[in-house]
mmCIF file of C-alpha atoms in Angstrom:
data_model
loop_
_atom_site.group_PDB
_atom_site.id
_atom_site.type_symbol
_atom_site.label_atom_id
_atom_site.label_comp_id
_atom_site.label_asym_id
_atom_site.label_seq_id
_atom_site.Cartn_x
_atom_site.Cartn_y
_atom_site.Cartn_z
ATOM 1 C CA GLY A 25 199.335 260.237 52.448
ATOM 2 C CA PRO A 26 197.950 262.929 54.815
ATOM 3 C CA ASP A 27 201.196 263.149 56.705
ATOM 4 C CA ARG A 28 203.684 263.135 54.035
ATOM 5 C CA SER A 29 204.283 263.793 50.273
ATOM 6 C CA GLY A 30 206.287 261.238 48.320
ATOM 7 C CA ALA A 31 208.415 260.913 45.429
ATOM 8 C CA PHE A 32 209.637 257.386 45.960
ATOM 9 C CA PHE A 33 211.225 256.702 42.659
ATOM 10 C CA ALA A 34 212.876 259.964 41.966
ATOM 11 C CA LYS A 35 216.334 258.652 42.602
ATOM 12 C CA TRP A 36 215.902 256.193 39.642
ATOM 13 C CA TRP A 37 215.158 258.667 36.898
ATOM 14 C CA CYS A 38 218.602 259.718 36.242
ATOM 15 C CA VAL A 39 219.908 256.047 36.084
ATOM 16 C CA MET A 40 216.746 255.063 33.977
ATOM 17 C CA ALA A 41 217.334 258.157 31.668
ATOM 18 C CA VAL A 42 221.237 257.218 31.213
ATOM 19 C CA GLU A 43 219.982 253.792 30.117
ATOM 20 C CA GLY A 44 217.868 255.213 27.454
ATOM 21 C CA TYR A 45 214.446 255.242 29.104
ATOM 22 C CA ASN A 46 211.985 258.117 28.808
ATOM 23 C CA VAL A 47 210.529 258.935 32.214
ATOM 24 C CA LEU A 48 206.842 259.820 32.939
ATOM 25 C CA ALA A 49 205.992 260.301 36.402
ATOM 26 C CA LEU A 50 202.036 260.072 37.289
ATOM 27 C CA ASP A 51 200.473 260.869 40.637
ATOM 28 C CA MET A 52 197.074 258.982 40.809
ATOM 29 C CA PRO A 53 194.118 261.099 42.133
ATOM 30 C CA GLY A 54 192.558 258.157 43.718
ATOM 31 C CA HIS A 55 195.534 256.916 45.343
ATOM 32 C CA GLY A 56 198.271 259.574 45.604
ATOM 33 C CA ARG A 57 195.746 261.770 47.491
ATOM 34 C CA SER A 58 197.483 265.036 46.475
ATOM 35 C CA CYS A 59 194.349 266.799 47.746
ATOM 36 C CA GLU A 60 194.569 264.836 51.110
ATOM 37 C CA LYS A 61 191.053 263.157 50.505
ATOM 38 C CA PRO A 62 190.755 259.796 48.822
ATOM 39 C CA LEU A 63 188.634 259.622 45.875
ATOM 40 C CA PRO A 64 187.335 255.914 45.860
ATOM 41 C CA THR A 65 184.802 256.833 43.131
ATOM 42 C CA ARG A 66 187.623 257.273 40.665
ATOM 43 C CA SER A 67 189.612 254.324 41.708
ATOM 44 C CA GLY A 68 187.525 252.145 39.089
ATOM 45 C CA HIS A 69 188.729 254.364 36.317
ATOM 46 C CA ASP A 70 192.359 254.537 37.201
ATOM 47 C CA GLY A 71 193.340 251.893 34.652
ATOM 48 C CA ASP A 72 191.719 253.860 31.875
ATOM 49 C CA LEU A 73 193.411 256.992 33.183
ATOM 50 C CA VAL A 74 196.802 255.272 32.989
ATOM 51 C CA LEU A 75 196.039 254.378 29.258
ATOM 52 C CA ALA A 76 194.814 257.653 28.314
ATOM 53 C CA VAL A 77 198.114 259.465 29.812
ATOM 54 C CA LEU A 78 200.334 256.689 27.905
ATOM 55 C CA ALA A 79 198.517 257.299 24.807
ATOM 56 C CA ALA A 80 199.040 261.066 25.159
ATOM 57 C CA PHE A 81 202.670 260.518 25.489
ATOM 58 C CA GLY A 82 202.930 258.291 22.399
ATOM 59 C CA ALA A 83 203.285 254.913 24.049
ATOM 60 C CA GLY A 84 202.835 251.970 21.877
ATOM 61 C CA PRO A 85 204.017 248.493 20.724
ATOM 62 C CA GLU A 86 207.266 250.210 19.257
ATOM 63 C CA ARG A 87 207.644 251.976 22.567
ATOM 64 C CA PRO A 88 206.792 249.694 25.492
ATOM 65 C CA VAL A 89 206.255 250.869 28.734
ATOM 66 C CA THR A 90 208.080 249.585 31.910
ATOM 67 C CA CYS A 91 206.109 250.518 35.117
ATOM 68 C CA PHE A 92 207.407 251.421 38.705
ATOM 69 C CA ALA A 93 204.309 251.539 41.043
ATOM 70 C CA ASP A 94 203.604 251.532 44.731
ATOM 71 C CA ALA A 95 200.816 250.878 47.268
ATOM 72 C CA GLY A 96 197.362 251.427 45.625
ATOM 73 C CA GLY A 97 198.897 252.854 42.232
ATOM 74 C CA VAL A 98 199.536 249.147 41.543
ATOM 75 C CA GLN A 99 196.039 248.377 40.874
ATOM 76 C CA ALA A 100 195.846 251.169 38.325
ATOM 77 C CA PHE A 101 198.744 249.549 36.439
ATOM 78 C CA LEU A 102 197.456 246.113 36.723
ATOM 79 C CA LEU A 103 194.003 247.260 35.371
ATOM 80 C CA ALA A 104 195.793 248.982 32.360
ATOM 81 C CA LEU A 105 198.067 246.012 31.749
ATOM 82 C CA ARG A 106 195.281 243.592 31.724
ATOM 83 C CA ALA A 107 193.256 245.939 29.254
ATOM 84 C CA ARG A 108 196.152 246.798 26.983
ATOM 85 C CA PRO A 109 199.151 244.341 27.362
ATOM 86 C CA ALA A 110 200.735 245.107 24.109
ATOM 87 C CA LEU A 111 201.638 248.709 25.502
ATOM 88 C CA PHE A 112 203.840 247.365 28.303
ATOM 89 C CA GLY A 113 207.265 245.734 28.491
ATOM 90 C CA GLY A 114 208.167 242.628 30.094
ATOM 91 C CA HIS A 115 209.608 243.677 33.411
ATOM 92 C CA HIS A 116 208.053 245.945 36.104
ATOM 93 C CA VAL A 117 208.951 246.929 39.613
ATOM 94 C CA LEU A 118 206.352 247.339 42.432
ATOM 95 C CA LEU A 119 206.590 248.453 46.062
ATOM 96 C CA ASN A 120 204.047 247.306 48.663
ATOM 97 C CA PRO A 121 201.466 246.476 46.185
ATOM 98 C CA ILE A 122 197.865 247.106 47.326
ATOM 99 C CA VAL A 123 194.836 245.800 45.061
ATOM 100 C CA SER A 124 191.203 245.860 46.086
ATOM 101 C CA ASP A 125 190.218 242.338 44.914
ATOM 102 C CA THR A 126 191.430 239.401 43.140
ATOM 103 C CA ALA A 127 188.370 238.944 40.652
ATOM 104 C CA GLY A 128 190.629 239.505 37.683
ATOM 105 C CA ALA A 129 193.572 237.344 38.897
ATOM 106 C CA ASP A 130 193.024 234.641 36.319
ATOM 107 C CA ALA A 131 192.702 237.151 33.516
ATOM 108 C CA LEU A 132 195.824 238.950 34.667
ATOM 109 C CA LYS A 133 197.648 235.478 34.657
ATOM 110 C CA ALA A 134 196.461 234.674 31.233
ATOM 111 C CA VAL A 135 197.880 238.060 29.945
ATOM 112 C CA MET A 136 200.999 238.085 31.701
ATOM 113 C CA GLU A 137 201.664 234.482 30.372
ATOM 114 C CA ALA A 138 200.724 235.116 26.906
ATOM 115 C CA GLU A 139 202.970 238.198 26.729
ATOM 116 C CA GLY A 140 205.903 237.108 28.704
ATOM 117 C CA ILE A 141 205.439 239.563 31.479
ATOM 118 C CA ASP A 142 206.870 239.418 34.901
ATOM 119 C CA LEU A 143 207.047 241.449 38.133
ATOM 120 C CA PHE A 144 209.684 242.250 40.828
ATOM 121 C CA VAL A 145 208.047 243.253 43.989
ATOM 122 C CA TYR A 146 209.549 244.893 47.284
ATOM 123 C CA ILE A 147 207.930 244.436 50.588
ATOM 124 C CA ALA A 148 208.660 246.585 53.455
ATOM 125 C CA GLU A 149 206.795 247.507 56.654
ATOM 126 C CA THR A 150 208.338 250.839 56.630
ATOM 127 C CA TRP A 151 211.208 252.766 54.404
ATOM 128 C CA GLY A 152 212.985 254.287 57.495
ATOM 129 C CA LYS A 153 212.761 254.837 61.393
ATOM 130 C CA GLY A 154 210.975 258.068 61.105
ATOM 131 C CA ASP A 155 208.672 256.891 58.254
ATOM 132 C CA GLN A 156 205.000 255.944 58.835
ATOM 133 C CA PRO A 157 204.485 252.320 59.154
ATOM 134 C CA MET A 158 202.813 250.230 56.682
ATOM 135 C CA ASN A 159 200.684 247.243 57.625
ATOM 136 C CA VAL A 160 201.777 244.370 55.256
ATOM 137 C CA GLY A 161 198.419 242.783 55.739
ATOM 138 C CA LEU A 162 197.325 245.415 53.238
ATOM 139 C CA CYS A 163 199.198 243.649 50.455
ATOM 140 C CA GLY A 164 197.080 240.390 51.407
ATOM 141 C CA LYS A 165 195.032 240.631 48.126
ATOM 142 C CA PHE A 166 198.152 240.925 45.952
ATOM 143 C CA PHE A 167 199.644 237.790 47.642
ATOM 144 C CA GLU A 168 196.512 236.078 46.383
ATOM 145 C CA TYR A 169 197.402 237.246 43.013
ATOM 146 C CA CYS A 170 200.803 235.826 43.449
ATOM 147 C CA GLU A 171 199.353 232.372 44.504
ATOM 148 C CA ALA A 172 197.825 232.166 40.762
ATOM 149 C CA MET A 173 201.120 233.122 39.031
ATOM 150 C CA PRO A 174 203.983 232.256 41.265
ATOM 151 C CA ASP A 175 206.459 231.838 38.378
ATOM 152 C CA ARG A 176 205.631 235.519 37.027
ATOM 153 C CA VAL A 177 206.381 237.355 40.391
ATOM 154 C CA GLU A 178 209.881 237.673 42.350
ATOM 155 C CA MET A 179 209.216 238.987 45.668
ATOM 156 C CA VAL A 180 211.868 240.523 47.996
ATOM 157 C CA MET A 181 211.360 241.335 51.595
ATOM 158 C CA LEU A 182 213.133 244.299 53.201
ATOM 159 C CA LYS A 183 213.957 245.669 56.613
ATOM 160 C CA CYS A 184 215.240 249.005 57.049
ATOM 161 C CA PRO A 185 217.938 249.735 59.675
ATOM 162 C CA ASP A 186 216.794 250.215 63.141
ATOM 163 C CA VAL A 187 213.287 249.029 62.221
ATOM 164 C CA HIS A 188 211.432 246.315 64.092
ATOM 165 C CA GLY A 189 208.582 244.170 62.764
ATOM 166 C CA ILE A 190 207.533 240.876 61.512
ATOM 167 C CA VAL A 191 209.244 241.093 58.099
ATOM 168 C CA VAL A 192 212.516 239.122 57.620
ATOM 169 C CA GLY A 193 214.817 241.073 55.375
ATOM 170 C CA GLN A 194 216.224 239.274 52.434
ATOM 171 C CA ARG A 195 218.678 242.062 51.716
ATOM 172 C CA PRO A 196 221.009 243.919 53.829
ATOM 173 C CA PRO A 197 219.464 246.918 55.832
ATOM 174 C CA GLU A 198 220.915 249.555 53.791
ATOM 175 C CA TYR A 199 219.708 247.999 50.481
ATOM 176 C CA MET A 200 216.995 250.658 49.950
ATOM 177 C CA VAL A 201 215.969 253.136 52.584
ATOM 178 C CA GLY A 202 213.729 256.278 52.662
ATOM 179 C CA ASP A 203 214.683 259.923 53.431
ATOM 180 C CA ARG A 204 212.580 262.664 54.378
ATOM 181 C CA VAL A 205 213.937 265.502 52.128
ATOM 182 C CA PRO A 206 213.233 269.149 53.570
ATOM 183 C CA VAL A 207 212.728 271.278 50.397
ATOM 184 C CA LYS A 208 210.300 274.318 50.518
ATOM 185 C CA GLY A 209 207.834 274.775 47.784
ATOM 186 C CA VAL A 210 208.169 271.403 46.288
ATOM 187 C CA ALA A 211 205.438 269.703 48.286
ATOM 188 C CA ARG A 212 202.257 270.505 50.289
ATOM 189 C CA ARG A 213 204.248 269.410 53.229
ATOM 190 C CA PRO A 214 207.428 270.864 54.676
ATOM 191 C CA ALA A 215 209.359 267.807 53.354
ATOM 192 C CA PHE A 216 208.648 264.936 50.863
ATOM 193 C CA TYR A 217 209.744 261.219 51.107
ATOM 194 C CA MET A 218 212.340 259.848 48.565
ATOM 195 C CA LEU A 219 213.689 256.275 48.374
ATOM 196 C CA ARG A 220 217.413 256.099 48.410
ATOM 197 C CA PRO A 221 218.531 252.674 46.703
ATOM 198 C CA SER A 222 221.907 251.440 47.222
ATOM 199 C CA ASP A 223 224.425 250.550 44.346
ATOM 200 C CA GLU A 224 223.543 247.042 44.792
ATOM 201 C CA CYS A 225 219.818 247.703 44.647
ATOM 202 C CA ILE A 226 220.122 249.673 41.521
ATOM 203 C CA ALA A 227 222.398 246.949 39.899
ATOM 204 C CA GLU A 228 219.809 244.266 40.637
ATOM 205 C CA VAL A 229 216.750 246.346 39.410
ATOM 206 C CA MET A 230 218.528 247.246 36.268
ATOM 207 C CA GLY A 231 219.810 243.838 35.666
ATOM 208 C CA TYR A 232 216.299 242.599 35.925
ATOM 209 C CA MET A 233 214.854 245.347 33.825
ATOM 210 C CA GLN A 234 217.513 244.658 31.135
ATOM 211 C CA SER A 235 217.119 240.744 31.237
ATOM 212 C CA PRO A 236 215.593 238.985 28.316
ATOM 213 C CA ARG A 237 211.778 238.871 28.272
ATOM 214 C CA LYS A 238 210.294 235.667 29.395
ATOM 215 C CA GLN A 239 208.962 233.384 26.675
ATOM 216 C CA PRO A 240 205.107 233.671 26.171
ATOM 217 C CA VAL A 241 203.343 230.597 27.333
ATOM 218 C CA VAL A 242 201.798 228.853 24.243
ATOM 219 C CA VAL A 243 198.267 227.337 24.947
ATOM 220 C CA VAL A 244 197.769 224.533 22.625
ATOM 221 C CA ASP A 245 194.165 223.474 22.326
ATOM 222 C CA VAL A 246 193.656 219.846 22.334
ATOM 223 C CA ALA A 247 190.489 218.816 20.424
ATOM 224 C CA ALA A 248 188.502 216.053 21.937
ATOM 225 C CA PRO A 249 187.738 213.364 19.416
ATOM 226 C CA SER A 250 184.403 213.306 18.064
ATOM 227 C CA LYS A 251 183.831 209.617 18.976
ATOM 228 C CA THR A 252 184.888 207.501 21.634
ATOM 229 C CA ALA A 253 187.123 204.419 21.030
ATOM 230 C CA LEU A 254 184.167 202.220 21.619
ATOM 231 C CA GLU A 255 182.281 204.124 18.901
ATOM 232 C CA MET A 256 185.103 203.611 16.431
ATOM 233 C CA GLY A 257 185.189 199.940 17.086
ATOM 234 C CA LYS A 258 188.419 199.728 19.104
ATOM 235 C CA VAL A 259 188.394 197.063 21.790
ATOM 236 C CA ASN A 260 190.025 197.711 25.027
ATOM 237 C CA GLU A 261 189.714 194.940 27.616
ATOM 238 C CA ASN A 262 192.104 196.394 30.211
ATOM 239 C CA PHE A 263 189.621 199.420 30.875
ATOM 240 C CA ARG A 264 185.931 198.943 30.750
ATOM 241 C CA VAL A 265 183.362 201.407 31.986
ATOM 242 C CA PHE A 266 179.711 200.334 32.861
ATOM 243 C CA VAL A 267 176.656 202.558 33.686
ATOM 244 C CA ARG A 268 173.924 201.463 35.896
ATOM 245 C CA VAL A 269 170.661 203.369 35.659
ATOM 246 C CA ARG A 270 168.903 203.963 39.177
ATOM 247 C CA PRO A 271 165.274 203.172 39.434
ATOM 248 C CA LEU A 272 162.969 206.171 40.038
ATOM 249 C CA LEU A 273 162.298 206.899 43.665
ATOM 250 C CA LYS A 274 158.880 206.869 45.154
ATOM 251 C CA ARG A 275 159.090 210.746 45.727
ATOM 252 C CA GLU A 276 160.268 211.255 42.045
ATOM 253 C CA GLU A 277 157.235 209.001 40.763
ATOM 254 C CA GLU A 278 154.791 211.063 42.886
ATOM 255 C CA ARG A 279 155.989 214.262 41.286
ATOM 256 C CA GLY A 280 155.338 212.681 37.792
ATOM 257 C CA ALA A 281 158.986 212.066 36.602
ATOM 258 C CA VAL A 282 159.507 209.577 33.984
ATOM 259 C CA GLY A 283 162.568 207.773 32.397
ATOM 260 C CA CYS A 284 164.592 209.678 29.778
ATOM 261 C CA LEU A 285 166.868 207.230 28.449
ATOM 262 C CA LYS A 286 166.792 204.788 25.602
ATOM 263 C CA VAL A 287 169.483 201.961 25.467
ATOM 264 C CA SER A 288 170.567 200.029 22.363
ATOM 265 C CA ASP A 289 173.384 197.790 21.223
ATOM 266 C CA VAL A 290 176.066 199.296 19.196
ATOM 267 C CA GLU A 291 175.678 197.605 15.625
ATOM 268 C CA GLY A 292 178.836 195.789 13.826
ATOM 269 C CA PHE A 293 180.983 195.830 16.890
ATOM 270 C CA PRO A 294 183.772 193.128 16.801
ATOM 271 C CA ARG A 295 182.675 191.852 20.175
ATOM 272 C CA ALA A 296 179.973 189.623 21.563
ATOM 273 C CA PRO A 297 178.262 191.122 23.686
ATOM 274 C CA PRO A 298 178.756 194.335 21.939
ATOM 275 C CA PRO A 299 178.857 197.930 23.825
ATOM 276 C CA GLN A 300 175.770 199.463 24.419
ATOM 277 C CA ARG A 301 174.583 203.235 23.513
ATOM 278 C CA ILE A 302 172.520 205.379 26.004
ATOM 279 C CA ARG A 303 170.603 207.976 24.514
ATOM 280 C CA VAL A 304 169.210 210.829 26.741
ATOM 281 C CA LYS A 305 166.058 212.372 25.300
ATOM 282 C CA ASP A 306 162.839 214.447 26.444
ATOM 283 C CA PRO A 307 160.294 212.028 27.298
ATOM 284 C CA ARG A 308 157.227 214.218 27.050
ATOM 285 C CA PRO A 309 154.993 213.922 24.010
ATOM 286 C CA ALA A 310 154.941 216.127 20.890
ATOM 287 C CA GLY A 311 152.964 219.212 21.342
ATOM 288 C CA GLN A 312 153.101 222.953 22.271
ATOM 289 C CA ASP A 313 155.285 222.328 25.259
ATOM 290 C CA LYS A 314 157.787 220.414 23.189
ATOM 291 C CA GLN A 315 158.045 223.248 20.976
ATOM 292 C CA LEU A 316 158.593 225.641 23.736
ATOM 293 C CA PHE A 317 161.455 223.546 25.074
ATOM 294 C CA ALA A 318 162.714 222.419 21.875
ATOM 295 C CA HIS A 319 166.385 222.727 23.159
ATOM 296 C CA HIS A 320 165.479 219.896 25.628
ATOM 297 C CA LEU A 321 164.536 217.274 22.996
ATOM 298 C CA PHE A 322 167.871 215.789 22.720
ATOM 299 C CA ARG A 323 170.598 215.694 25.369
ATOM 300 C CA GLY A 324 173.101 213.439 23.698
ATOM 301 C CA GLU A 325 174.271 209.956 23.363
ATOM 302 C CA PHE A 326 177.068 207.980 24.888
ATOM 303 C CA VAL A 327 178.457 204.524 24.472
ATOM 304 C CA PHE A 328 179.643 202.377 27.349
ATOM 305 C CA ASP A 329 180.912 198.779 27.561
ATOM 306 C CA ARG A 330 177.267 197.974 28.803
ATOM 307 C CA VAL A 331 174.323 199.706 30.526
ATOM 308 C CA PHE A 332 172.471 198.192 33.294
ATOM 309 C CA GLU A 333 168.701 199.593 33.011
ATOM 310 C CA SER A 334 166.710 199.908 36.175
ATOM 311 C CA ASP A 335 165.427 196.433 36.059
ATOM 312 C CA ALA A 336 168.934 194.796 36.106
ATOM 313 C CA SER A 337 169.712 192.632 39.263
ATOM 314 C CA GLN A 338 172.765 192.475 41.483
ATOM 315 C CA VAL A 339 173.673 189.170 39.876
ATOM 316 C CA ASP A 340 173.333 190.542 36.401
ATOM 317 C CA VAL A 341 175.779 193.509 37.380
ATOM 318 C CA PHE A 342 178.334 190.870 39.083
ATOM 319 C CA GLU A 343 178.243 188.460 35.973
ATOM 320 C CA SER A 344 179.395 191.440 33.643
ATOM 321 C CA VAL A 345 181.420 193.622 35.960
ATOM 322 C CA GLY A 346 182.826 191.597 38.808
ATOM 323 C CA LYS A 347 183.090 188.099 37.627
ATOM 324 C CA PRO A 348 185.673 188.816 34.732
ATOM 325 C CA LEU A 349 187.808 190.804 37.195
ATOM 326 C CA VAL A 350 187.885 188.185 40.058
ATOM 327 C CA GLU A 351 188.733 185.408 37.126
ATOM 328 C CA ALA A 352 191.816 187.860 36.161
ATOM 329 C CA ALA A 353 192.849 188.303 39.722
ATOM 330 C CA LEU A 354 192.868 184.394 40.319
ATOM 331 C CA GLU A 355 195.029 184.284 37.445
ATOM 332 C CA GLY A 356 197.686 186.556 39.052
ATOM 333 C CA LEU A 357 196.695 189.849 37.499
ATOM 334 C CA ASN A 358 196.270 193.148 39.378
ATOM 335 C CA VAL A 359 192.655 194.450 39.087
ATOM 336 C CA THR A 360 190.711 197.638 40.343
ATOM 337 C CA MET A 361 186.991 197.897 40.624
ATOM 338 C CA PHE A 362 185.341 201.007 41.532
ATOM 339 C CA ALA A 363 181.986 202.966 41.648
ATOM 340 C CA TYR A 364 181.708 206.750 40.720
ATOM 341 C CA GLY A 365 178.786 208.979 40.454
ATOM 342 C CA GLN A 366 176.970 211.696 42.310
ATOM 343 C CA THR A 367 175.461 211.147 45.763
ATOM 344 C CA GLY A 368 172.189 209.124 45.764
ATOM 345 C CA THR A 369 173.000 207.317 42.362
ATOM 346 C CA GLY A 370 173.249 204.093 43.770
ATOM 347 C CA LYS A 371 176.954 203.440 44.507
ATOM 348 C CA THR A 372 176.755 202.016 47.840
ATOM 349 C CA PHE A 373 173.692 199.807 46.656
ATOM 350 C CA THR A 374 175.731 198.500 43.826
ATOM 351 C CA MET A 375 179.070 197.732 45.673
ATOM 352 C CA ASP A 376 177.678 196.658 48.990
ATOM 353 C CA GLY A 377 173.862 196.145 48.847
ATOM 354 C CA PRO A 378 171.360 195.342 51.634
ATOM 355 C CA PRO A 379 171.132 191.722 53.264
ATOM 356 C CA GLY A 380 169.480 189.264 50.729
ATOM 357 C CA ASP A 381 170.456 191.472 47.780
ATOM 358 C CA GLU A 382 174.256 191.821 48.230
ATOM 359 C CA GLY A 383 176.243 193.622 45.708
ATOM 360 C CA LEU A 384 179.567 193.408 43.862
ATOM 361 C CA MET A 385 182.005 193.173 46.985
ATOM 362 C CA HIS A 386 180.082 190.226 48.511
ATOM 363 C CA HIS A 387 179.925 188.277 45.397
ATOM 364 C CA SER A 388 183.470 189.032 44.414
ATOM 365 C CA ILE A 389 184.771 187.965 47.812
ATOM 366 C CA HIS A 390 182.786 184.685 47.774
ATOM 367 C CA MET A 391 184.021 183.882 44.264
ATOM 368 C CA LEU A 392 187.546 184.599 45.101
ATOM 369 C CA PHE A 393 187.668 182.147 48.256
ATOM 370 C CA ALA A 394 185.845 179.697 46.286
ATOM 371 C CA GLY A 395 188.328 179.774 43.516
ATOM 372 C CA LEU A 396 191.571 179.866 45.641
ATOM 373 C CA GLY A 397 191.547 176.180 46.688
ATOM 374 C CA GLY A 398 193.174 174.820 49.923
ATOM 375 C CA GLY A 399 196.345 176.144 51.112
ATOM 376 C CA LYS A 400 196.431 179.151 48.705
ATOM 377 C CA ALA A 401 197.090 182.759 50.173
ATOM 378 C CA VAL A 402 194.775 185.535 49.219
#
């Protein structure tokens, strides 16, 4: 930032080298601000820059990359990870991660699950009493990432000694703090900032880094059957689906709308009456317009237990839908009847109906009380 230079992870490198890691430190021009001027026009290319530098140093599937990143540098890492996940190892450490948006959260989640990748994240409002404060709210977008993949992120909140703020520390205050190191000629400023992890912190992070990689999540595509059970001649009297076609409204007729459905019985079905097939088609006559809109000619066909066309009465619907259920209820069975559909398709009319043209509920209740007989409870 403009008031400090940082080498946050420098204390880690000796430990990492002893454990066999090669260390590559990268300061992002759009985030590290070594020139003290943000370069937002470059931030969209930060992921490509990370990948280019890694390629130059020979990173690849045989030499996977583990990333330590803080603040805005996290977005550069996540962009690179999403683009080339095979380059990266399974474990990564982030500090106060800042990302600009969550548009790629679902894609990142899919990559991390498919590759067995997870994140270990530290959040702190500041790394020391003399350090500049960090608004945890800046991590808000990253927290939205976490909501999409909670099983892929372990987050630890830290509060350094003698620091006040809203964050409640989950580790001792001395777990990881920051030091301002006054060394001339190393940084633009008279001193640079370096994190000082405790032995406990180093042990926890190294244990995480060396733990087995998560098992990838295998997504199994379940192919939908090409035909419904009814189309294959299978009878299921316990679950029945009916369709009622609403008549055209006056305003629809005034606009010239016409019906686009054709209903027919399913032939050869082992039940009487058989299920019905509803076919959705373009009602316009053949001609130039029909050629122009050829993809509208046929919209599909579907099979249901029965299709009530627009001239079906409330009594017709009750006789097929409600009456068998009330009879089953009178025999002591549990039954459910409900209407489902978009607003304006006729659910309320079918279930309730106006006075003199009552719907399923009215007819069902009358039949229920008529069938109970004296002294029986509902």
